[in-house]
Coordinates of C-alpha atoms and ligand atoms in Angstrom, one line a residue:
Chain X
X214 CA -19.3 -131.9 -86.9
X215 CA -16.9 -134.2 -85.0
X216 CA -16.2 -134.2 -81.4
X217 CA -12.7 -132.6 -81.8
X218 CA -14.4 -129.7 -83.6
X219 CA -16.7 -129.2 -80.7
X220 CA -13.8 -129.2 -78.3
X221 CA -11.8 -126.7 -80.4
X222 CA -14.8 -124.4 -80.6
X223 CA -15.3 -124.7 -76.9
X224 CA -11.6 -123.8 -76.3
X225 CA -11.8 -120.8 -78.6
X226 CA -14.9 -119.7 -76.8
X227 CA -13.2 -120.0 -73.4
X228 CA -10.2 -118.0 -74.7
X229 CA -12.4 -115.2 -75.9
X230 CA -14.3 -115.1 -72.7
X231 CA -11.1 -114.8 -70.8
X232 CA -10.0 -111.9 -73.0
X233 CA -10.5 -108.5 -71.6
X234 CA -11.7 -105.3 -73.3
X235 CA -11.4 -101.7 -72.3
X236 CA -14.6 -100.4 -70.8
X237 CA -15.1 -96.7 -70.1
X238 CA -17.2 -94.9 -67.5
X239 CA -18.3 -91.8 -69.4
X240 CA -19.2 -89.7 -66.3
X241 CA -15.5 -89.6 -65.3
X242 CA -14.2 -88.5 -68.7
X243 CA -13.2 -84.8 -69.3
X244 CA -12.2 -85.6 -72.9
X245 CA -8.6 -84.6 -72.4
X246 CA -7.5 -87.1 -75.1
X247 CA -4.5 -88.6 -73.2
X248 CA -5.9 -92.1 -74.0
X249 CA -6.1 -91.6 -77.7
X250 CA -2.7 -89.9 -77.7
X251 CA -1.1 -92.9 -76.1
X252 CA -2.8 -95.6 -78.1
X253 CA -0.1 -97.3 -80.2
X254 CA -2.7 -98.2 -82.8
X255 CA -4.2 -94.8 -83.1
X256 CA -7.7 -95.9 -81.9
X257 CA -9.8 -92.9 -80.9
X258 CA -10.3 -94.2 -77.4
X259 CA -11.6 -90.8 -76.3
X260 CA -14.7 -91.2 -78.5
X261 CA -15.4 -94.5 -76.7
X262 CA -14.8 -92.9 -73.4
X263 CA -17.2 -90.1 -74.3
X264 CA -20.0 -92.3 -75.4
X265 CA -19.4 -95.1 -72.8
X266 CA -19.0 -97.8 -75.5
X267 CA -16.4 -100.4 -74.8
X268 CA -13.3 -100.4 -77.0
X269 CA -14.3 -103.5 -78.8
X270 CA -12.1 -102.7 -81.7
X271 CA -10.4 -105.6 -83.6
X272 CA -7.2 -103.5 -83.7
X273 CA -7.1 -103.1 -79.9
X274 CA -4.3 -105.3 -78.5
X275 CA -5.4 -104.5 -74.9
X276 CA -1.9 -103.3 -74.1
X277 CA -3.3 -101.2 -71.3
X278 CA -1.6 -97.9 -72.2
X279 CA -4.9 -96.0 -72.2
X280 CA -6.0 -97.6 -69.0
X281 CA -2.8 -96.8 -67.2
X282 CA -2.4 -93.2 -68.5
X283 CA -6.0 -92.0 -68.0
X284 CA -5.7 -89.5 -65.1
X285 CA -9.4 -90.0 -64.1
X286 CA -9.7 -93.8 -63.9
X287 CA -12.2 -93.7 -66.8
X288 CA -11.0 -96.9 -68.4
X289 CA -10.7 -100.4 -67.0
X290 CA -10.4 -103.9 -68.3
X291 CA -13.4 -106.1 -68.1
X292 CA -13.7 -109.6 -69.2
X293 CA -15.7 -109.6 -72.4
X294 CA -18.0 -112.3 -73.7
X295 CA -17.9 -113.4 -77.4
X296 CA -21.3 -111.9 -77.7
X297 CA -20.3 -108.4 -76.7
X298 CA -17.3 -108.4 -79.0
X299 CA -19.4 -109.4 -82.0
X300 CA -22.3 -107.1 -81.2
X301 CA -20.2 -104.0 -80.6
X302 CA -17.7 -104.5 -83.3
X303 CA -20.3 -105.4 -85.9
X304 CA -20.5 -101.8 -87.2
X305 CA -16.9 -101.6 -88.3
Chain U
X187 CA -42.5 -73.8 -88.5
X188 CA -38.7 -74.0 -88.0
X189 CA -37.7 -72.9 -84.5
X190 CA -34.6 -70.8 -84.1
X191 CA -32.4 -71.9 -81.2
X192 CA -29.6 -69.6 -80.2
X193 CA -26.9 -70.7 -77.8
X194 CA -24.3 -68.3 -76.3
X195 CA -21.1 -70.0 -75.2
X196 CA -19.2 -72.8 -77.0
X197 CA -18.0 -74.7 -73.9
X198 CA -19.2 -78.1 -72.6
X199 CA -22.7 -76.9 -71.8
X200 CA -23.3 -75.0 -75.0
X201 CA -21.9 -77.8 -77.1
X202 CA -23.8 -80.6 -75.4
X203 CA -27.0 -78.6 -75.8
X204 CA -26.4 -77.9 -79.6
X205 CA -25.7 -81.6 -80.2
X206 CA -28.8 -82.7 -78.3
X207 CA -31.0 -80.2 -80.1
X208 CA -29.9 -81.5 -83.4
X209 CA -30.3 -85.1 -82.4
X210 CA -33.9 -84.5 -81.3
X211 CA -35.0 -82.0 -83.9
X212 CA -33.5 -82.5 -87.3
X213 CA -35.2 -79.4 -88.7
X214 CA -34.3 -76.9 -86.0
X215 CA -32.2 -73.8 -86.9
X216 CA -29.3 -73.9 -84.4
X217 CA -26.8 -71.0 -84.0
X218 CA -23.9 -71.2 -81.6
X219 CA -22.1 -68.0 -80.7
X220 CA -18.7 -68.1 -78.9
X221 CA -15.9 -65.5 -78.4
X222 CA -13.1 -68.1 -78.4
X223 CA -11.7 -68.6 -81.9
X224 CA -10.9 -72.3 -81.4
X225 CA -13.0 -75.4 -82.1
X226 CA -14.6 -77.0 -79.0
X227 CA -11.8 -78.2 -76.7
X228 CA -11.4 -79.9 -73.4
X229 CA -10.9 -77.2 -70.8
X230 CA -9.8 -79.7 -68.1
X231 CA -7.3 -81.0 -70.6
X232 CA -5.4 -77.6 -70.4
X233 CA -3.8 -78.9 -67.2
X234 CA -2.3 -81.8 -69.2
X235 CA -1.1 -79.5 -71.9
X236 CA 0.6 -77.4 -69.2
X237 CA 2.3 -80.5 -67.8
X238 CA 3.4 -81.6 -71.3
X239 CA 1.4 -84.8 -71.2
X240 CA -0.4 -84.0 -74.5
X241 CA 0.3 -81.6 -77.4
X242 CA -2.2 -78.9 -78.1
X243 CA -3.7 -80.6 -81.1
X244 CA -5.0 -83.4 -78.8
X245 CA -7.4 -81.0 -76.9
X246 CA -10.0 -81.1 -79.7
X247 CA -12.4 -84.0 -79.3
X248 CA -14.6 -83.3 -82.4
X249 CA -13.7 -83.7 -86.0
X250 CA -13.1 -80.5 -88.0
X251 CA -16.4 -80.7 -90.0
X252 CA -18.5 -81.4 -86.9
X253 CA -20.7 -78.3 -87.1
X254 CA -21.1 -78.5 -90.9
X255 CA -22.2 -82.1 -90.6
X256 CA -24.7 -81.3 -87.8
X257 CA -25.8 -78.1 -89.7
X258 CA -25.1 -75.9 -86.8
X259 CA -24.2 -72.3 -87.6
X260 CA -21.1 -71.3 -85.5
X261 CA -20.4 -67.6 -85.1
X262 CA -17.2 -66.3 -83.7
X263 CA -18.4 -63.3 -81.8
X264 CA -19.1 -61.8 -78.4
X265 CA -22.7 -61.3 -77.4
X266 CA -23.1 -58.0 -75.6
X267 CA -26.8 -57.6 -74.8
X268 CA -30.1 -59.4 -74.6
X269 CA -33.6 -57.9 -75.2
X270 CA -35.7 -60.7 -73.7
X271 CA -39.0 -59.0 -74.5
X272 CA -38.0 -58.6 -78.2
X273 CA -36.3 -62.0 -78.3
X274 CA -33.1 -60.4 -79.6
X275 CA -29.4 -60.8 -78.8
X276 CA -26.8 -58.2 -79.9
X277 CA -23.2 -59.0 -80.9
X278 CA -20.1 -56.9 -80.5
X279 CA -20.1 -56.0 -84.2
X280 CA -23.6 -54.6 -84.1
X281 CA -25.3 -57.8 -85.5
X282 CA -28.7 -58.5 -84.0
X283 CA -29.8 -62.1 -83.7
X284 CA -33.4 -63.0 -83.3
X285 CA -34.3 -66.2 -81.5
X286 CA -37.3 -68.3 -80.5
X287 CA -35.4 -70.0 -77.6
X288 CA -32.1 -68.8 -76.1
X289 CA -29.6 -70.7 -73.9
X290 CA -26.9 -68.9 -71.9
X291 CA -23.9 -71.1 -71.4
X292 CA -21.3 -68.4 -70.7
X293 CA -19.3 -70.3 -68.1
X294 CA -17.2 -68.7 -65.4
X295 CA -14.0 -66.9 -65.2
X296 CA -11.1 -67.0 -62.6
X297 CA -11.3 -64.3 -59.9
X298 CA -8.2 -62.2 -59.4
X299 CA -6.8 -61.4 -55.9
X300 CA -7.5 -57.9 -54.9
X301 CA -4.0 -56.7 -54.4
X302 CA -1.9 -54.0 -56.2
X303 CA 0.0 -55.1 -59.2
X304 CA -2.4 -57.7 -60.6
X305 CA -2.4 -55.9 -64.0
X306 CA 1.4 -56.5 -64.6
X307 CA 2.6 -58.7 -67.4
X308 CA 3.4 -62.1 -65.9
X309 CA 0.3 -62.3 -63.8
X310 CA -1.8 -65.2 -65.1
X311 CA -5.0 -67.2 -64.5
X312 CA -6.0 -70.3 -66.3
X313 CA -9.4 -70.3 -68.0
X314 CA -8.8 -70.7 -71.7
X315 CA -6.5 -72.2 -74.3
X316 CA -5.2 -68.6 -74.9
X317 CA -4.3 -68.4 -71.2
X318 CA -2.5 -71.7 -71.4
X319 CA -0.5 -70.6 -74.4
X320 CA 0.4 -67.4 -72.6
X321 CA 1.6 -69.3 -69.5
X322 CA 3.7 -71.7 -71.6
X323 CA 5.3 -68.7 -73.4
X324 CA 6.1 -66.9 -70.1
X325 CA 7.3 -70.1 -68.5
X326 CA 10.0 -70.5 -71.2
X327 CA 11.7 -67.4 -69.9
X328 CA 10.7 -67.3 -66.2
X329 CA 13.1 -68.6 -63.6
X330 CA 10.8 -68.4 -60.6
X331 CA 7.0 -68.3 -60.2
X332 CA 4.6 -67.7 -57.3
X333 CA 1.2 -69.6 -57.3
X334 CA -1.7 -68.7 -55.1
X335 CA -5.0 -70.4 -54.5
X336 CA -6.5 -73.3 -52.6
X337 CA -8.2 -75.6 -55.1
X338 CA -7.5 -78.0 -58.0
X339 CA -6.5 -75.4 -60.6
X340 CA -3.9 -73.8 -58.3
X341 CA -2.3 -77.1 -57.8
X342 CA -2.4 -77.9 -61.5
X343 CA -0.7 -74.5 -62.1
X344 CA 2.0 -75.3 -59.6
X345 CA 2.6 -78.8 -60.9
X346 CA 2.6 -77.5 -64.5
X347 CA 5.1 -74.7 -63.9
X348 CA 7.4 -77.0 -61.9
X349 CA 7.2 -79.5 -64.7
X350 CA 8.3 -76.8 -67.1
X351 CA 11.5 -76.2 -65.0
X352 CA 10.3 -73.0 -63.3
X353 CA 11.2 -72.8 -59.6
X354 CA 7.7 -72.7 -58.1
X355 CA 6.6 -71.2 -54.8
X356 CA 3.1 -72.2 -53.8
X357 CA 1.4 -69.9 -51.3
X358 CA -1.3 -71.3 -49.1
X359 CA -3.5 -68.9 -47.1
X360 CA -4.2 -71.6 -44.4
X361 CA -1.9 -74.1 -43.0
X362 CA -2.9 -76.9 -45.4
X363 CA -4.1 -77.6 -48.9
X364 CA -7.8 -77.6 -49.9
X365 CA -9.1 -77.7 -46.3
X366 CA -12.7 -77.5 -47.2
X367 CA -12.7 -80.8 -49.0
X368 CA -9.7 -82.7 -47.8
X369 CA -9.0 -83.8 -44.2
X370 CA -5.5 -83.0 -42.7
X371 CA -4.0 -86.4 -43.7
X372 CA -5.1 -86.0 -47.3
X373 CA -3.8 -82.5 -47.5
X374 CA -0.4 -83.6 -46.1
X375 CA -0.3 -86.5 -48.6
X376 CA -0.8 -84.1 -51.5
X377 CA 1.6 -81.5 -50.2
X378 CA 4.3 -84.1 -49.6
X379 CA 4.0 -85.2 -53.2
X380 CA 4.1 -81.7 -54.5
X381 CA 7.2 -80.9 -52.5
X382 CA 8.8 -84.1 -53.7
X383 CA 8.1 -82.8 -57.2
X384 CA 10.1 -79.6 -56.4
X385 CA 7.3 -77.2 -55.5
X386 CA 8.1 -75.1 -52.4
X387 CA 5.1 -74.6 -50.2
X388 CA 4.6 -71.6 -48.0
X389 CA 1.8 -72.1 -45.4
X390 CA -0.2 -69.3 -43.9
X391 CA 1.2 -67.0 -46.5
X392 CA -0.6 -64.4 -48.7
X393 CA 0.5 -61.9 -51.3
X394 CA 0.2 -58.3 -50.2
X395 CA 1.5 -56.7 -53.4
X396 CA 3.0 -57.6 -56.7
X397 CA 5.9 -55.4 -57.8
X398 CA 6.8 -54.7 -61.4
X399 CA 9.7 -53.4 -63.5
X400 CA 8.9 -52.0 -66.9
X401 CA 5.4 -53.3 -66.7
X402 CA 6.5 -56.8 -65.9
X403 CA 6.3 -58.9 -62.6
X404 CA 9.5 -58.5 -60.6
X405 CA 8.6 -59.7 -57.1
X406 CA 5.8 -60.3 -54.6
X407 CA 5.7 -59.2 -51.1
X408 CA 4.1 -61.6 -48.6
X409 CA 2.3 -60.9 -45.3
X410 CA 5.4 -62.1 -43.5
X411 CA 7.3 -59.1 -45.0
X412 CA 9.2 -61.4 -47.3
X413 CA 10.0 -60.4 -50.9
X414 CA 10.1 -63.3 -53.4
X415 CA 11.7 -62.3 -56.6
X416 CA 9.8 -63.9 -59.5
X417 CA 8.8 -63.4 -63.1
X418 CA 5.3 -64.9 -62.9
X419 CA 2.4 -64.9 -60.6
X420 CA -0.3 -67.5 -61.2
X421 CA -3.6 -67.1 -59.4
X422 CA -6.5 -69.6 -59.0
X423 CA -8.4 -68.4 -55.9
X424 CA -11.9 -69.2 -57.2
X425 CA -14.2 -68.5 -60.1
X426 CA -17.0 -66.2 -60.8
X427 CA -19.9 -67.1 -63.2
X428 CA -20.0 -64.7 -66.2
X429 CA -23.2 -62.8 -65.6
X430 CA -22.6 -59.6 -67.7
X431 CA -24.8 -60.7 -70.5
X432 CA -27.7 -62.0 -68.3
X433 CA -27.7 -58.7 -66.5
X434 CA -28.2 -56.7 -69.7
X435 CA -31.4 -58.8 -70.2
X436 CA -32.7 -58.1 -66.7
X437 CA -32.5 -61.8 -65.7
X438 CA -32.7 -62.8 -62.1
X439 CA -29.2 -63.5 -60.8
X440 CA -27.5 -64.3 -57.5
X441 CA -24.0 -65.6 -57.7
X442 CA -25.0 -67.3 -60.9
X443 CA -28.0 -67.0 -63.2
X444 CA -30.9 -68.4 -61.2
X445 CA -32.7 -71.3 -62.9
X446 CA -35.4 -73.7 -61.8
X447 CA -35.3 -77.5 -62.2
X448 CA -36.1 -77.1 -65.9
X449 CA -33.0 -74.8 -66.4
X450 CA -35.4 -71.9 -67.0
X451 CA -34.3 -68.4 -66.1
X452 CA -36.6 -65.7 -65.0
X453 CA -37.2 -64.6 -68.6
X454 CA -39.5 -66.4 -70.9
X455 CA -37.8 -68.8 -73.4
X456 CA -34.4 -68.1 -71.9
X457 CA -32.5 -71.0 -70.3
X458 CA -29.1 -71.3 -68.7
X459 CA -26.7 -74.2 -68.1
X460 CA -23.2 -75.0 -67.0
X461 CA -20.8 -73.0 -64.7
X462 CA -22.9 -69.9 -65.1
X463 CA -26.2 -71.5 -63.8
X464 CA -27.2 -71.5 -60.2
X465 CA -29.6 -74.4 -60.2
X466 CA -32.5 -75.0 -57.9
X467 CA -32.0 -78.1 -55.8
X468 CA -35.3 -79.4 -54.5
X469 CA -33.6 -81.4 -51.7
X470 CA -32.1 -78.4 -50.0
X471 CA -34.4 -75.8 -51.3
X472 CA -31.4 -73.8 -52.4
X473 CA -29.8 -72.7 -55.7
X474 CA -26.4 -74.3 -56.1
X475 CA -23.3 -73.7 -58.3
X476 CA -21.2 -76.4 -59.8
X477 CA -18.0 -76.2 -61.8
X478 CA -17.8 -79.7 -63.2
X479 CA -17.4 -80.9 -66.7
X480 CA -19.9 -83.7 -66.6
X481 CA -22.4 -81.5 -64.8
X482 CA -22.1 -78.9 -67.6
X483 CA -22.7 -81.6 -70.2
X484 CA -25.8 -83.0 -68.3
X485 CA -27.2 -79.5 -67.7
X486 CA -26.6 -78.6 -71.4
X487 CA -28.6 -81.7 -72.5
X488 CA -31.3 -81.1 -69.9
X489 CA -31.6 -77.5 -71.1
X490 CA -31.9 -78.6 -74.7
X491 CA -34.7 -81.1 -73.8
X492 CA -36.6 -78.3 -72.1
X493 CA -36.0 -75.8 -74.9
X494 CA -37.7 -78.4 -77.1
X495 CA -40.6 -78.4 -74.7
X496 CA -40.0 -81.9 -73.3
X497 CA -40.5 -80.8 -69.7
X498 CA -37.6 -82.9 -68.2
X499 CA -36.6 -81.8 -64.8
X500 CA -32.8 -81.8 -64.1
X501 CA -31.9 -84.0 -61.2
X502 CA -28.2 -83.9 -60.4
X503 CA -28.0 -87.0 -58.2
X504 CA -25.0 -87.4 -55.9
X505 CA -22.2 -84.9 -56.5
X506 CA -19.2 -86.7 -58.0
X507 CA -15.9 -85.8 -59.4
X508 CA -12.6 -87.4 -60.3
X509 CA -9.5 -85.4 -60.4
X510 CA -5.7 -85.9 -60.1
X511 CA -4.1 -84.1 -57.3
X512 CA -0.4 -84.5 -56.5
X513 CA -0.3 -87.2 -59.1
X514 CA -3.0 -89.2 -57.3
X515 CA -6.3 -90.0 -58.9
X516 CA -8.9 -88.9 -56.5
X517 CA -12.6 -89.6 -56.5
X518 CA -15.0 -87.5 -54.4
X519 CA -18.6 -88.7 -54.0
X520 CA -21.4 -87.1 -52.0
X521 CA -20.8 -84.9 -48.9
X522 CA -17.2 -85.0 -47.6
X523 CA -16.8 -81.4 -46.4
X524 CA -14.6 -80.2 -43.6
X525 CA -15.8 -77.4 -41.4
X526 CA -12.7 -75.3 -41.8
X527 CA -13.4 -72.1 -43.6
X528 CA -11.0 -71.3 -46.4
X529 CA -11.2 -67.7 -47.5
X530 CA -9.1 -68.6 -50.6
X531 CA -12.2 -69.9 -52.3
X532 CA -14.0 -66.8 -53.4
X533 CA -17.0 -68.6 -54.7
X534 CA -16.2 -72.1 -55.8
X535 CA -13.1 -73.4 -57.6
X536 CA -12.7 -75.2 -60.9
X537 CA -13.8 -78.8 -60.8
X538 CA -15.7 -78.2 -57.6
X539 CA -19.2 -78.7 -56.3
X540 CA -20.8 -76.8 -53.4
X541 CA -22.6 -79.9 -52.3
X542 CA -19.3 -81.5 -51.2
X543 CA -19.1 -78.9 -48.5
X544 CA -22.4 -79.8 -46.9
X545 CA -21.5 -81.0 -43.5
X546 CA -22.6 -84.6 -43.3
X547 CA -24.2 -85.8 -40.1
X548 CA -22.0 -88.9 -40.1
X549 CA -19.0 -90.8 -38.8
X550 CA -15.8 -90.8 -40.6
X551 CA -14.1 -94.1 -41.2
X552 CA -10.6 -94.1 -42.7
X553 CA -7.9 -96.4 -44.1
X554 CA -4.5 -95.4 -45.5
X555 CA -1.8 -97.2 -47.3
X556 CA 1.5 -95.8 -48.7
X557 CA -0.1 -93.6 -51.4
X558 CA -3.7 -94.5 -51.1
X559 CA -6.4 -93.3 -48.8
X560 CA -10.0 -94.0 -48.3
X561 CA -12.4 -91.8 -46.2
X562 CA -16.0 -92.8 -45.8
X563 CA -18.7 -90.7 -44.2
X564 CA -21.1 -93.2 -42.7
X565 CA -24.7 -92.1 -41.8
X566 CA -27.3 -94.0 -39.9
X567 CA -28.4 -96.1 -42.8
X568 CA -26.3 -95.0 -45.7
X569 CA -22.8 -94.1 -46.7
X570 CA -23.2 -90.4 -47.5
X571 CA -19.8 -89.5 -48.8
X572 CA -16.5 -90.9 -49.8
X573 CA -13.1 -89.7 -50.8
X574 CA -10.9 -92.3 -52.6
X575 CA -7.3 -91.3 -53.2
X576 CA -4.8 -93.4 -55.1
X577 CA -6.0 -97.0 -55.5
X578 CA -9.4 -96.8 -57.1
X579 CA -10.7 -100.3 -56.5
X580 CA -13.5 -99.1 -54.3
X581 CA -14.4 -96.2 -56.4
X582 CA -17.1 -97.8 -58.5
X583 CA -18.6 -99.9 -55.6
X584 CA -18.9 -96.7 -53.6
X585 CA -20.5 -94.8 -56.5
X586 CA -23.2 -97.4 -56.4
X587 CA -23.6 -97.7 -52.7
X588 CA -23.8 -93.9 -52.2
X589 CA -25.6 -93.0 -55.4
X590 CA -28.3 -95.7 -55.0
X591 CA -28.6 -95.0 -51.3
X592 CA -28.0 -98.7 -50.5
X593 CA -29.1 -99.6 -46.9
X594 CA -25.9 -100.5 -45.1
X595 CA -27.5 -101.4 -41.8
X596 CA -26.3 -105.0 -42.1
X597 CA -22.6 -104.0 -42.2
X598 CA -22.7 -100.7 -40.4
X599 CA -21.3 -101.9 -37.1
X600 CA -18.5 -103.8 -38.8
X601 CA -17.7 -100.8 -41.0
X602 CA -17.2 -98.7 -37.9
X603 CA -15.0 -101.3 -36.2
X604 CA -11.3 -100.2 -36.2
X605 CA -9.8 -103.5 -37.2
X606 CA -12.0 -104.3 -40.1
X607 CA -10.6 -104.8 -43.6
X608 CA -12.7 -102.0 -45.2
X609 CA -11.8 -102.9 -48.7
X610 CA -12.9 -106.5 -48.5
X611 CA -16.1 -105.7 -46.5
X612 CA -17.3 -103.1 -49.0
X613 CA -16.4 -105.1 -52.1
X614 CA -18.2 -108.1 -50.7
X615 CA -21.3 -106.2 -49.7
X616 CA -21.4 -104.4 -53.1
X617 CA -21.0 -107.7 -55.0
X618 CA -23.9 -109.1 -53.0
X619 CA -26.0 -106.1 -53.7
X620 CA -25.2 -106.1 -57.4
X621 CA -25.8 -109.7 -58.1
X622 CA -29.6 -109.8 -58.4
X623 CA -29.4 -106.6 -60.4
X624 CA -27.0 -108.0 -62.9
X625 CA -29.0 -111.2 -63.2
X626 CA -32.2 -109.2 -63.8
X627 CA -30.7 -107.4 -66.8
X628 CA -31.9 -108.7 -70.2
Ligands
FAD736 C1 -7.8 -75.6 -66.0 C2 -9.1 -76.2 -65.7 C3 -9.2 -77.5 -65.1 C4 -10.5 -78.0 -64.9 N1 -10.5 -79.3 -64.4 C5 -11.7 -79.9 -64.2 C6 -11.8 -81.2 -63.8 O1 -10.8 -81.8 -63.4 N2 -13.0 -81.8 -63.6 C7 -14.2 -81.1 -63.9 O2 -15.2 -81.7 -63.8 N3 -14.1 -79.8 -64.3 C8 -12.9 -79.2 -64.5 N4 -12.9 -77.9 -64.9 C9 -14.1 -77.2 -65.0 C10 -14.9 -77.4 -66.3 O3 -14.0 -77.2 -67.4 C11 -16.1 -76.5 -66.4 O4 -17.0 -76.9 -65.4 C12 -16.8 -76.6 -67.8 O5 -15.9 -76.2 -68.8 C13 -18.0 -75.6 -67.8 O6 -18.6 -75.6 -69.0 P1 -19.5 -74.4 -69.5 O7 -19.9 -74.7 -70.9 O8 -20.5 -74.1 -68.5 O9 -18.5 -73.1 -69.5 P2 -17.1 -72.9 -70.3 O10 -16.5 -74.2 -70.6 O11 -16.4 -71.9 -69.5 O12 -17.6 -72.2 -71.7 C14 -18.2 -70.9 -71.7 C15 -17.8 -70.3 -73.1 O13 -18.7 -69.2 -73.3 C16 -17.9 -68.1 -73.9 N5 -18.6 -66.9 -73.6 C17 -18.8 -66.3 -72.4 N6 -19.5 -65.2 -72.5 C18 -19.7 -65.0 -73.8 C19 -20.3 -64.0 -74.6 N7 -20.9 -62.9 -74.1 N8 -20.3 -64.1 -76.0 C20 -19.7 -65.2 -76.6 N9 -19.1 -66.2 -75.9 C21 -19.1 -66.1 -74.5 C22 -16.6 -68.3 -73.2 O14 -15.5 -67.6 -73.9 C23 -16.4 -69.8 -73.2 O15 -15.8 -70.3 -74.4 C24 -11.6 -77.3 -65.2 C25 -11.5 -76.0 -65.8 C26 -10.3 -75.5 -66.0 C27 -10.2 -74.1 -66.6

């Protein structure tokens, strides 16, 4: 592996680290479904909110609709590491 | 031998218990009895259906084949009696269901004001999806509505009706909104936003009588002798746990079904959870009611564990709720109560916890911005309560600081100092408290 490869990988890594994902706090959620209803990609955000699992879905474009519309402050953006993305999304 | 688990009530507590039972005991025989015809739905979500923020189909969080997949038998019926000695429950159609272990998760129902005319068509309360459908149907024709009640649901009704284009008159018994939990500034903030949304607020006003024509609401008369012509009256003055069934079985009841820390009622192998349960709180030595979604879920799960014989005491932790009032997300943690008595609240209102009203022995510290407000109740060593309205930046830090009873002695003096930047101080202290904990995580 050349030096430039190493640099590119590092840059990719930094970019992924800077990326945010939607992280729920289950105890706040009353399962009203406003989040899923407003997701432009049809992700079942509510299921994540209920279980407390981050929305580490490859389809999520982190547009923030769910975060902004949730009436209970259940969802927020958190910077995610490459590791979490892979680990959580592995099951899909 | 296969154990037969019977659950009455298909709300949050009953559902959480059924799912937990299945998860822990794959062989258990689980029967869930509920009188509502719909699949499991989000009861708090009804407020958003009323506002038009979601369509009805959005209220159902579980897939259609949920029960089949979990091998849970779901009966659409009303349970009418219990014979605790014979381990039997009777249904409205004469069916008798034997059980080994029984859970009562029958919830609560809105109380109705004791004034003449409450049986007229057009008088509504909001407990169920059927109620919500009825309100939406009536609102299509109604020009004017009167709303009474002092808590969250009354406000949701007022906002919902106004959003549907109905001229809405909101009657407050006292001189301000939700005086038992909010302080005067918070009440005014919410009221101002309601009024801005077109709701007309009448303070120190009560209904004396509802008048009808041809069986339908026509007007209400207030204690000021005023007649308000209207086609709807919506009431949310408090809720009452549904005790009818428990009483047929001779179970010990007070305002709710009395249960110990293990969610056990006075009858052997009979448990209760959710809005109907009045749970022993070892800290105060009293039995307390809650009417909160997450509490119902947790109690349902705790009851299931104990039904399985796992002997897990239920510890509620710090009372906590998030709601939206006057369009402002509001988090309430711990004890924030005001001393003002509010007769509007017959027992407890929806989305409410009795523990909030414990009078904290503490100083209040406040900070307000345009549409945000923070109120802290600061004890000698701990923050004992907080109310965070609008901007929620401090919500999670305060959940930790209050929930984990973090010693605040190092910042207490600065906290109480008028000119301090509360937000910065709390965030910084929380970050410092959190750091070693995050580092210690695997
Ligand atoms: C409009 C509204 C807004 C709310 N907002 C919030 C909020 O913002 N935050 C919050 O935390 N909580 C809120 N709540 C309260 C929350 O919904 C309740 O705390 C929760 O639903 C309680 O769950 P439960 O399972 O104990 O009772 P319920 O959800 O009431 O379920 C009980 C079920 O049992 C059935 N049942 C009763 N008796 C029988 C019988 N004899 N036979 C068969 N079935 C029977 C009932 O029909 C009902 O379906 C709100 C409630 C309402 C109505």
